[in-house]
Amino acid sequence: MAGLAGLRRRLRSATTGSPTVARPEQEHWAERLVLVADELTSNALRHGGAPVSTALSRVGNQWMVSVSDYSPDVPPAPAQGRDPGLGGLGLYLIADLAVRHGWFAHRGMKTVWAVVAAE
């Protein structure tokens, strides 16, 4: 969990050229991407099996974040019937912020992914 701040800085730098929000009026899509990556990675760290790996890729104006862990038998599931103050809303947030999202299990690993469009 301690590495999440560094992940956010690296993602901002990779997408905008700056580790901080320099132009919020132009970079709001990058902040959506950072938030999606943070949610997916923190979910894997909390609920998945170590080690956890986060990857970023791009095709045109679409950026994909994929996060893999070693817990293929634990599918991502949105919280239901829980007080929002207790958390568990990350997958709902990802569904709202991403243009596409999903997950798959393969060779003893689970990968959860989401695509955010740059505007």
mmCIF file of N, CA and C in Angstrom:
data_model
loop_
_atom_site.group_PDB
_atom_site.id
_atom_site.type_symbol
_atom_site.label_atom_id
_atom_site.label_comp_id
_atom_site.label_asym_id
_atom_site.label_seq_id
_atom_site.Cartn_x
_atom_site.Cartn_y
_atom_site.Cartn_z
ATOM 1 N N MET A 1 0.829 -1.203 0.000
ATOM 2 C CA MET A 1 0.000 0.000 0.000
ATOM 3 C C MET A 1 0.871 1.264 0.000
ATOM 4 N N ALA A 2 2.051 1.151 0.585
ATOM 5 C CA ALA A 2 2.932 2.313 0.658
ATOM 6 C C ALA A 2 3.376 2.769 -0.728
ATOM 7 N N GLY A 3 3.385 1.882 -1.699
ATOM 8 C CA GLY A 3 3.826 2.222 -3.043
ATOM 9 C C GLY A 3 2.785 2.918 -3.895
ATOM 10 N N LEU A 4 1.557 3.077 -3.397
ATOM 11 C CA LEU A 4 0.499 3.678 -4.213
ATOM 12 C C LEU A 4 0.793 5.135 -4.563
ATOM 13 N N ALA A 5 1.373 5.899 -3.665
ATOM 14 C CA ALA A 5 1.695 7.302 -3.965
ATOM 15 C C ALA A 5 2.688 7.374 -5.125
ATOM 16 N N GLY A 6 3.688 6.494 -5.115
ATOM 17 C CA GLY A 6 4.653 6.460 -6.215
ATOM 18 C C GLY A 6 4.002 6.046 -7.523
ATOM 19 N N LEU A 7 3.079 5.092 -7.452
ATOM 20 C CA LEU A 7 2.346 4.674 -8.646
ATOM 21 C C LEU A 7 1.583 5.857 -9.234
ATOM 22 N N ARG A 8 0.899 6.617 -8.383
ATOM 23 C CA ARG A 8 0.143 7.783 -8.867
ATOM 24 C C ARG A 8 1.074 8.795 -9.544
ATOM 25 N N ARG A 9 2.228 9.076 -8.928
ATOM 26 C CA ARG A 9 3.190 10.022 -9.522
ATOM 27 C C ARG A 9 3.696 9.527 -10.875
ATOM 28 N N ARG A 10 4.037 8.234 -10.951
ATOM 29 C CA ARG A 10 4.537 7.682 -12.217
ATOM 30 C C ARG A 10 3.470 7.723 -13.314
ATOM 31 N N LEU A 11 2.221 7.433 -12.955
ATOM 32 C CA LEU A 11 1.142 7.489 -13.950
ATOM 33 C C LEU A 11 0.928 8.912 -14.455
ATOM 34 N N ARG A 12 0.916 9.877 -13.534
ATOM 35 C CA ARG A 12 0.764 11.274 -13.967
ATOM 36 C C ARG A 12 1.903 11.670 -14.900
ATOM 37 N N SER A 13 3.121 11.310 -14.529
ATOM 38 C CA SER A 13 4.280 11.648 -15.374
ATOM 39 C C SER A 13 4.182 10.985 -16.740
ATOM 40 N N ALA A 14 3.769 9.721 -16.776
ATOM 41 C CA ALA A 14 3.666 8.985 -18.039
ATOM 42 C C ALA A 14 2.592 9.562 -18.948
ATOM 43 N N THR A 15 1.522 10.086 -18.378
ATOM 44 C CA THR A 15 0.397 10.551 -19.195
ATOM 45 C C THR A 15 0.431 12.040 -19.493
ATOM 46 N N THR A 16 1.018 12.838 -18.596
ATOM 47 C CA THR A 16 0.981 14.297 -18.778
ATOM 48 C C THR A 16 2.357 14.944 -18.803
ATOM 49 N N GLY A 17 3.401 14.201 -18.421
ATOM 50 C CA GLY A 17 4.736 14.775 -18.380
ATOM 51 C C GLY A 17 5.084 15.431 -17.054
ATOM 52 N N SER A 18 4.156 15.424 -16.095
ATOM 53 C CA SER A 18 4.395 16.036 -14.786
ATOM 54 C C SER A 18 3.884 15.109 -13.689
ATOM 55 N N PRO A 19 4.653 14.955 -12.580
ATOM 56 C CA PRO A 19 4.188 14.080 -11.492
ATOM 57 C C PRO A 19 3.072 14.696 -10.659
ATOM 58 N N THR A 20 2.777 15.965 -10.896
ATOM 59 C CA THR A 20 1.685 16.643 -10.184
ATOM 60 C C THR A 20 0.680 17.170 -11.198
ATOM 61 N N VAL A 21 -0.469 17.580 -10.726
ATOM 62 C CA VAL A 21 -1.508 18.125 -11.605
ATOM 63 C C VAL A 21 -1.123 19.559 -11.951
ATOM 64 N N ALA A 22 -0.618 19.741 -13.145
ATOM 65 C CA ALA A 22 -0.156 21.062 -13.567
ATOM 66 C C ALA A 22 -1.267 21.882 -14.222
ATOM 67 N N ARG A 23 -2.125 21.235 -15.002
ATOM 68 C CA ARG A 23 -3.203 21.933 -15.734
ATOM 69 C C ARG A 23 -4.517 21.171 -15.534
ATOM 70 N N PRO A 24 -5.179 21.352 -14.392
ATOM 71 C CA PRO A 24 -6.375 20.546 -14.104
ATOM 72 C C PRO A 24 -7.477 20.685 -15.147
ATOM 73 N N GLU A 25 -7.587 21.831 -15.784
ATOM 74 C CA GLU A 25 -8.631 22.027 -16.789
ATOM 75 C C GLU A 25 -8.394 21.183 -18.036
ATOM 76 N N GLN A 26 -7.140 20.773 -18.274
ATOM 77 C CA GLN A 26 -6.814 19.964 -19.447
ATOM 78 C C GLN A 26 -6.516 18.509 -19.104
ATOM 79 N N GLU A 27 -6.196 18.244 -17.849
ATOM 80 C CA GLU A 27 -5.720 16.917 -17.473
ATOM 81 C C GLU A 27 -6.704 16.116 -16.625
ATOM 82 N N HIS A 28 -7.980 16.491 -16.653
ATOM 83 C CA HIS A 28 -8.942 15.764 -15.818
ATOM 84 C C HIS A 28 -9.050 14.290 -16.221
ATOM 85 N N TRP A 29 -8.856 13.971 -17.493
ATOM 86 C CA TRP A 29 -8.880 12.571 -17.922
ATOM 87 C C TRP A 29 -7.729 11.792 -17.280
ATOM 88 N N ALA A 30 -6.564 12.437 -17.145
ATOM 89 C CA ALA A 30 -5.416 11.763 -16.526
ATOM 90 C C ALA A 30 -5.688 11.483 -15.057
ATOM 91 N N GLU A 31 -6.392 12.380 -14.390
ATOM 92 C CA GLU A 31 -6.742 12.144 -12.985
ATOM 93 C C GLU A 31 -7.746 10.998 -12.856
ATOM 94 N N ARG A 32 -8.636 10.862 -13.842
ATOM 95 C CA ARG A 32 -9.540 9.694 -13.850
ATOM 96 C C ARG A 32 -8.727 8.417 -13.975
ATOM 97 N N LEU A 33 -7.738 8.436 -14.861
ATOM 98 C CA LEU A 33 -6.880 7.267 -15.054
ATOM 99 C C LEU A 33 -6.116 6.941 -13.772
ATOM 100 N N VAL A 34 -5.571 7.946 -13.119
ATOM 101 C CA VAL A 34 -4.835 7.742 -11.866
ATOM 102 C C VAL A 34 -5.759 7.164 -10.795
ATOM 103 N N LEU A 35 -6.969 7.675 -10.704
ATOM 104 C CA LEU A 35 -7.925 7.177 -9.714
ATOM 105 C C LEU A 35 -8.301 5.726 -10.001
ATOM 106 N N VAL A 36 -8.542 5.389 -11.264
ATOM 107 C CA VAL A 36 -8.868 4.012 -11.634
ATOM 108 C C VAL A 36 -7.705 3.084 -11.287
ATOM 109 N N ALA A 37 -6.492 3.476 -11.631
ATOM 110 C CA ALA A 37 -5.314 2.650 -11.324
ATOM 111 C C ALA A 37 -5.149 2.476 -9.819
ATOM 112 N N ASP A 38 -5.353 3.540 -9.068
ATOM 113 C CA ASP A 38 -5.233 3.480 -7.609
ATOM 114 C C ASP A 38 -6.266 2.519 -7.024
ATOM 115 N N GLU A 39 -7.502 2.602 -7.488
ATOM 116 C CA GLU A 39 -8.566 1.721 -6.987
ATOM 117 C C GLU A 39 -8.285 0.263 -7.329
ATOM 118 N N LEU A 40 -7.924 -0.005 -8.590
ATOM 119 C CA LEU A 40 -7.664 -1.388 -8.993
ATOM 120 C C LEU A 40 -6.478 -1.970 -8.223
ATOM 121 N N THR A 41 -5.426 -1.186 -8.083
ATOM 122 C CA THR A 41 -4.230 -1.674 -7.397
ATOM 123 C C THR A 41 -4.483 -1.867 -5.910
ATOM 124 N N SER A 42 -5.163 -0.922 -5.270
ATOM 125 C CA SER A 42 -5.429 -1.084 -3.832
ATOM 126 C C SER A 42 -6.367 -2.262 -3.580
ATOM 127 N N ASN A 43 -7.325 -2.505 -4.480
ATOM 128 C CA ASN A 43 -8.184 -3.689 -4.336
ATOM 129 C C ASN A 43 -7.362 -4.970 -4.421
ATOM 130 N N ALA A 44 -6.434 -5.023 -5.380
ATOM 131 C CA ALA A 44 -5.595 -6.216 -5.522
ATOM 132 C C ALA A 44 -4.719 -6.412 -4.287
ATOM 133 N N LEU A 45 -4.189 -5.328 -3.756
ATOM 134 C CA LEU A 45 -3.345 -5.429 -2.562
ATOM 135 C C LEU A 45 -4.151 -5.895 -1.344
ATOM 136 N N ARG A 46 -5.407 -5.437 -1.240
ATOM 137 C CA ARG A 46 -6.249 -5.807 -0.092
ATOM 138 C C ARG A 46 -6.837 -7.213 -0.203
ATOM 139 N N HIS A 47 -7.269 -7.566 -1.414
ATOM 140 C CA HIS A 47 -8.070 -8.776 -1.572
ATOM 141 C C HIS A 47 -7.414 -9.873 -2.408
ATOM 142 N N GLY A 48 -6.339 -9.553 -3.105
ATOM 143 C CA GLY A 48 -5.698 -10.524 -3.985
ATOM 144 C C GLY A 48 -4.502 -11.166 -3.324
ATOM 145 N N GLY A 49 -3.894 -12.058 -4.056
ATOM 146 C CA GLY A 49 -2.700 -12.724 -3.577
ATOM 147 C C GLY A 49 -1.446 -12.076 -4.138
ATOM 148 N N ALA A 50 -0.446 -11.920 -3.300
ATOM 149 C CA ALA A 50 0.813 -11.290 -3.712
ATOM 150 C C ALA A 50 1.585 -12.218 -4.648
ATOM 151 N N PRO A 51 2.412 -11.663 -5.497
ATOM 152 C CA PRO A 51 2.648 -10.240 -5.707
ATOM 153 C C PRO A 51 1.567 -9.632 -6.606
ATOM 154 N N VAL A 52 1.505 -8.316 -6.598
ATOM 155 C CA VAL A 52 0.557 -7.561 -7.408
ATOM 156 C C VAL A 52 1.357 -6.769 -8.441
ATOM 157 N N SER A 53 0.854 -6.755 -9.670
ATOM 158 C CA SER A 53 1.532 -6.059 -10.758
ATOM 159 C C SER A 53 0.546 -5.124 -11.453
ATOM 160 N N THR A 54 0.961 -3.884 -11.701
ATOM 161 C CA THR A 54 0.134 -2.900 -12.398
ATOM 162 C C THR A 54 0.834 -2.506 -13.685
ATOM 163 N N ALA A 55 0.080 -2.490 -14.791
ATOM 164 C CA ALA A 55 0.650 -2.131 -16.096
ATOM 165 C C ALA A 55 -0.216 -1.077 -16.768
ATOM 166 N N LEU A 56 0.417 -0.249 -17.569
ATOM 167 C CA LEU A 56 -0.262 0.806 -18.310
ATOM 168 C C LEU A 56 0.069 0.636 -19.782
ATOM 169 N N SER A 57 -0.954 0.739 -20.634
ATOM 170 C CA SER A 57 -0.718 0.687 -22.076
ATOM 171 C C SER A 57 -1.634 1.695 -22.754
ATOM 172 N N ARG A 58 -1.304 2.004 -24.007
ATOM 173 C CA ARG A 58 -2.059 3.032 -24.722
ATOM 174 C C ARG A 58 -2.203 2.658 -26.184
ATOM 175 N N VAL A 59 -3.410 2.895 -26.708
ATOM 176 C CA VAL A 59 -3.669 2.809 -28.135
ATOM 177 C C VAL A 59 -4.456 4.058 -28.493
ATOM 178 N N GLY A 60 -3.873 4.912 -29.321
ATOM 179 C CA GLY A 60 -4.529 6.166 -29.682
ATOM 180 C C GLY A 60 -4.777 7.024 -28.454
ATOM 181 N N ASN A 61 -6.027 7.403 -28.251
ATOM 182 C CA ASN A 61 -6.353 8.242 -27.085
ATOM 183 C C ASN A 61 -6.935 7.424 -25.940
ATOM 184 N N GLN A 62 -6.773 6.101 -25.971
ATOM 185 C CA GLN A 62 -7.289 5.264 -24.890
ATOM 186 C C GLN A 62 -6.145 4.627 -24.116
ATOM 187 N N TRP A 63 -6.245 4.731 -22.802
ATOM 188 C CA TRP A 63 -5.241 4.193 -21.884
ATOM 189 C C TRP A 63 -5.843 3.037 -21.112
ATOM 190 N N MET A 64 -5.120 1.932 -21.036
ATOM 191 C CA MET A 64 -5.597 0.780 -20.279
ATOM 192 C C MET A 64 -4.694 0.561 -19.071
ATOM 193 N N VAL A 65 -5.330 0.388 -17.930
ATOM 194 C CA VAL A 65 -4.640 -0.023 -16.713
ATOM 195 C C VAL A 65 -5.053 -1.457 -16.457
ATOM 196 N N SER A 66 -4.073 -2.321 -16.239
ATOM 197 C CA SER A 66 -4.375 -3.699 -15.872
ATOM 198 C C SER A 66 -3.590 -4.048 -14.619
ATOM 199 N N VAL A 67 -4.265 -4.724 -13.707
ATOM 200 C CA VAL A 67 -3.662 -5.089 -12.426
ATOM 201 C C VAL A 67 -3.843 -6.591 -12.243
ATOM 202 N N SER A 68 -2.741 -7.271 -11.990
ATOM 203 C CA SER A 68 -2.771 -8.725 -11.820
ATOM 204 C C SER A 68 -2.370 -9.111 -10.405
ATOM 205 N N ASP A 69 -3.001 -10.177 -9.908
ATOM 206 C CA ASP A 69 -2.629 -10.745 -8.606
ATOM 207 C C ASP A 69 -2.754 -12.259 -8.693
ATOM 208 N N TYR A 70 -2.356 -12.939 -7.638
ATOM 209 C CA TYR A 70 -2.351 -14.403 -7.626
ATOM 210 C C TYR A 70 -3.526 -14.961 -6.832
ATOM 211 N N SER A 71 -4.700 -14.418 -7.086
ATOM 212 C CA SER A 71 -5.908 -14.886 -6.430
ATOM 213 C C SER A 71 -7.013 -15.065 -7.474
ATOM 214 N N PRO A 72 -6.829 -16.023 -8.414
ATOM 215 C CA PRO A 72 -7.782 -16.160 -9.511
ATOM 216 C C PRO A 72 -9.164 -16.639 -9.092
ATOM 217 N N ASP A 73 -9.272 -17.233 -7.925
ATOM 218 C CA ASP A 73 -10.564 -17.750 -7.470
ATOM 219 C C ASP A 73 -11.394 -16.722 -6.722
ATOM 220 N N VAL A 74 -10.876 -15.495 -6.595
ATOM 221 C CA VAL A 74 -11.609 -14.422 -5.906
ATOM 222 C C VAL A 74 -11.926 -13.346 -6.944
ATOM 223 N N PRO A 75 -13.099 -13.449 -7.591
ATOM 224 C CA PRO A 75 -13.433 -12.457 -8.620
ATOM 225 C C PRO A 75 -13.725 -11.092 -8.002
ATOM 226 N N PRO A 76 -13.471 -10.028 -8.760
ATOM 227 C CA PRO A 76 -13.828 -8.702 -8.251
ATOM 228 C C PRO A 76 -15.345 -8.597 -8.133
ATOM 229 N N ALA A 77 -15.812 -8.147 -6.990
ATOM 230 C CA ALA A 77 -17.254 -8.037 -6.768
ATOM 231 C C ALA A 77 -17.560 -6.739 -6.039
ATOM 232 N N PRO A 78 -18.447 -5.902 -6.594
ATOM 233 C CA PRO A 78 -18.815 -4.664 -5.916
ATOM 234 C C PRO A 78 -19.492 -4.958 -4.574
ATOM 235 N N ALA A 79 -19.246 -4.109 -3.604
ATOM 236 C CA ALA A 79 -19.872 -4.263 -2.287
ATOM 237 C C ALA A 79 -21.379 -4.057 -2.420
ATOM 238 N N GLN A 80 -22.125 -4.845 -1.684
ATOM 239 C CA GLN A 80 -23.584 -4.712 -1.684
ATOM 240 C C GLN A 80 -24.067 -4.695 -0.248
ATOM 241 N N GLY A 81 -24.981 -3.780 0.042
ATOM 242 C CA GLY A 81 -25.573 -3.719 1.371
ATOM 243 C C GLY A 81 -24.620 -3.251 2.449
ATOM 244 N N ARG A 82 -23.585 -2.529 2.078
ATOM 245 C CA ARG A 82 -22.600 -2.044 3.036
ATOM 246 C C ARG A 82 -22.730 -0.534 3.201
ATOM 247 N N ASP A 83 -22.512 -0.054 4.400
ATOM 248 C CA ASP A 83 -22.473 1.382 4.656
ATOM 249 C C ASP A 83 -21.368 1.992 3.797
ATOM 250 N N PRO A 84 -21.669 3.008 2.967
ATOM 251 C CA PRO A 84 -20.642 3.612 2.108
ATOM 252 C C PRO A 84 -19.446 4.140 2.890
ATOM 253 N N GLY A 85 -19.641 4.480 4.144
ATOM 254 C CA GLY A 85 -18.540 4.949 4.972
ATOM 255 C C GLY A 85 -17.512 3.866 5.258
ATOM 256 N N LEU A 86 -17.876 2.605 5.012
ATOM 257 C CA LEU A 86 -16.957 1.495 5.247
ATOM 258 C C LEU A 86 -16.184 1.105 3.993
ATOM 259 N N GLY A 87 -16.363 1.869 2.923
ATOM 260 C CA GLY A 87 -15.643 1.579 1.682
ATOM 261 C C GLY A 87 -16.403 0.594 0.812
ATOM 262 N N GLY A 88 -15.704 0.041 -0.161
ATOM 263 C CA GLY A 88 -16.312 -0.942 -1.034
ATOM 264 C C GLY A 88 -16.979 -0.365 -2.272
ATOM 265 N N LEU A 89 -16.734 0.924 -2.555
ATOM 266 C CA LEU A 89 -17.376 1.553 -3.711
ATOM 267 C C LEU A 89 -16.438 1.671 -4.913
ATOM 268 N N GLY A 90 -15.228 1.158 -4.798
ATOM 269 C CA GLY A 90 -14.237 1.315 -5.853
ATOM 270 C C GLY A 90 -14.650 0.753 -7.194
ATOM 271 N N LEU A 91 -15.251 -0.422 -7.222
ATOM 272 C CA LEU A 91 -15.649 -1.010 -8.505
ATOM 273 C C LEU A 91 -16.797 -0.238 -9.154
ATOM 274 N N TYR A 92 -17.666 0.354 -8.337
ATOM 275 C CA TYR A 92 -18.709 1.219 -8.896
ATOM 276 C C TYR A 92 -18.081 2.466 -9.520
ATOM 277 N N LEU A 93 -17.088 3.004 -8.838
ATOM 278 C CA LEU A 93 -16.377 4.175 -9.335
ATOM 279 C C LEU A 93 -15.683 3.860 -10.656
ATOM 280 N N ILE A 94 -15.035 2.727 -10.733
ATOM 281 C CA ILE A 94 -14.359 2.321 -11.962
ATOM 282 C C ILE A 94 -15.363 2.176 -13.106
ATOM 283 N N ALA A 95 -16.513 1.601 -12.829
ATOM 284 C CA ALA A 95 -17.549 1.454 -13.855
ATOM 285 C C ALA A 95 -17.999 2.815 -14.381
ATOM 286 N N ASP A 96 -18.036 3.822 -13.512
ATOM 287 C CA ASP A 96 -18.440 5.169 -13.936
ATOM 288 C C ASP A 96 -17.343 5.900 -14.714
ATOM 289 N N LEU A 97 -16.092 5.684 -14.352
ATOM 290 C CA LEU A 97 -14.989 6.447 -14.934
ATOM 291 C C LEU A 97 -14.399 5.829 -16.197
ATOM 292 N N ALA A 98 -14.549 4.528 -16.361
ATOM 293 C CA ALA A 98 -13.925 3.836 -17.489
ATOM 294 C C ALA A 98 -14.900 3.695 -18.657
ATOM 295 N N VAL A 99 -14.344 3.665 -19.868
ATOM 296 C CA VAL A 99 -15.193 3.413 -21.040
ATOM 297 C C VAL A 99 -15.448 1.924 -21.204
ATOM 298 N N ARG A 100 -14.536 1.102 -20.691
ATOM 299 C CA ARG A 100 -14.694 -0.355 -20.653
ATOM 300 C C ARG A 100 -13.923 -0.873 -19.456
ATOM 301 N N HIS A 101 -14.370 -2.003 -18.931
ATOM 302 C CA HIS A 101 -13.646 -2.637 -17.825
ATOM 303 C C HIS A 101 -14.030 -4.105 -17.775
ATOM 304 N N GLY A 102 -13.194 -4.893 -17.115
ATOM 305 C CA GLY A 102 -13.478 -6.314 -16.996
ATOM 306 C C GLY A 102 -12.373 -7.024 -16.241
ATOM 307 N N TRP A 103 -12.431 -8.338 -16.305
ATOM 308 C CA TRP A 103 -11.404 -9.141 -15.634
ATOM 309 C C TRP A 103 -11.364 -10.521 -16.254
ATOM 310 N N PHE A 104 -10.255 -11.227 -16.043
ATOM 311 C CA PHE A 104 -10.130 -12.610 -16.481
ATOM 312 C C PHE A 104 -9.111 -13.317 -15.583
ATOM 313 N N ALA A 105 -9.216 -14.623 -15.541
ATOM 314 C CA ALA A 105 -8.259 -15.457 -14.815
ATOM 315 C C ALA A 105 -7.511 -16.303 -15.841
ATOM 316 N N HIS A 106 -6.203 -16.465 -15.604
ATOM 317 C CA HIS A 106 -5.377 -17.218 -16.535
ATOM 318 C C HIS A 106 -4.096 -17.656 -15.831
ATOM 319 N N ARG A 107 -3.797 -18.941 -15.906
ATOM 320 C CA ARG A 107 -2.548 -19.496 -15.363
ATOM 321 C C ARG A 107 -2.282 -19.102 -13.912
ATOM 322 N N GLY A 108 -3.298 -19.255 -13.078
ATOM 323 C CA GLY A 108 -3.130 -19.007 -11.658
ATOM 324 C C GLY A 108 -3.131 -17.545 -11.244
ATOM 325 N N MET A 109 -3.494 -16.666 -12.194
ATOM 326 C CA MET A 109 -3.542 -15.234 -11.897
ATOM 327 C C MET A 109 -4.892 -14.666 -12.277
ATOM 328 N N LYS A 110 -5.219 -13.543 -11.669
ATOM 329 C CA LYS A 110 -6.410 -12.774 -12.034
ATOM 330 C C LYS A 110 -5.928 -11.410 -12.500
ATOM 331 N N THR A 111 -6.492 -10.923 -13.598
ATOM 332 C CA THR A 111 -6.185 -9.584 -14.092
ATOM 333 C C THR A 111 -7.486 -8.805 -14.199
ATOM 334 N N VAL A 112 -7.498 -7.643 -13.593
ATOM 335 C CA VAL A 112 -8.619 -6.712 -13.669
ATOM 336 C C VAL A 112 -8.137 -5.520 -14.482
ATOM 337 N N TRP A 113 -8.947 -5.071 -15.430
ATOM 338 C CA TRP A 113 -8.504 -3.999 -16.322
ATOM 339 C C TRP A 113 -9.605 -2.962 -16.521
ATOM 340 N N ALA A 114 -9.180 -1.767 -16.915
ATOM 341 C CA ALA A 114 -10.114 -0.691 -17.233
ATOM 342 C C ALA A 114 -9.467 0.225 -18.269
ATOM 343 N N VAL A 115 -10.291 0.791 -19.131
ATOM 344 C CA VAL A 115 -9.834 1.709 -20.186
ATOM 345 C C VAL A 115 -10.429 3.091 -19.930
ATOM 346 N N VAL A 116 -9.556 4.090 -19.969
ATOM 347 C CA VAL A 116 -9.966 5.489 -19.812
ATOM 348 C C VAL A 116 -9.569 6.222 -21.092
ATOM 349 N N ALA A 117 -10.489 7.032 -21.625
ATOM 350 C CA ALA A 117 -10.208 7.792 -22.841
ATOM 351 C C ALA A 117 -9.630 9.151 -22.486
ATOM 352 N N ALA A 118 -8.564 9.539 -23.172
ATOM 353 C CA ALA A 118 -8.012 10.891 -23.049
ATOM 354 C C ALA A 118 -8.871 11.810 -23.911
ATOM 355 N N GLU A 119 -9.156 12.949 -23.388
ATOM 356 C CA GLU A 119 -10.024 13.883 -24.134
ATOM 357 C C GLU A 119 -9.240 15.025 -24.709
#
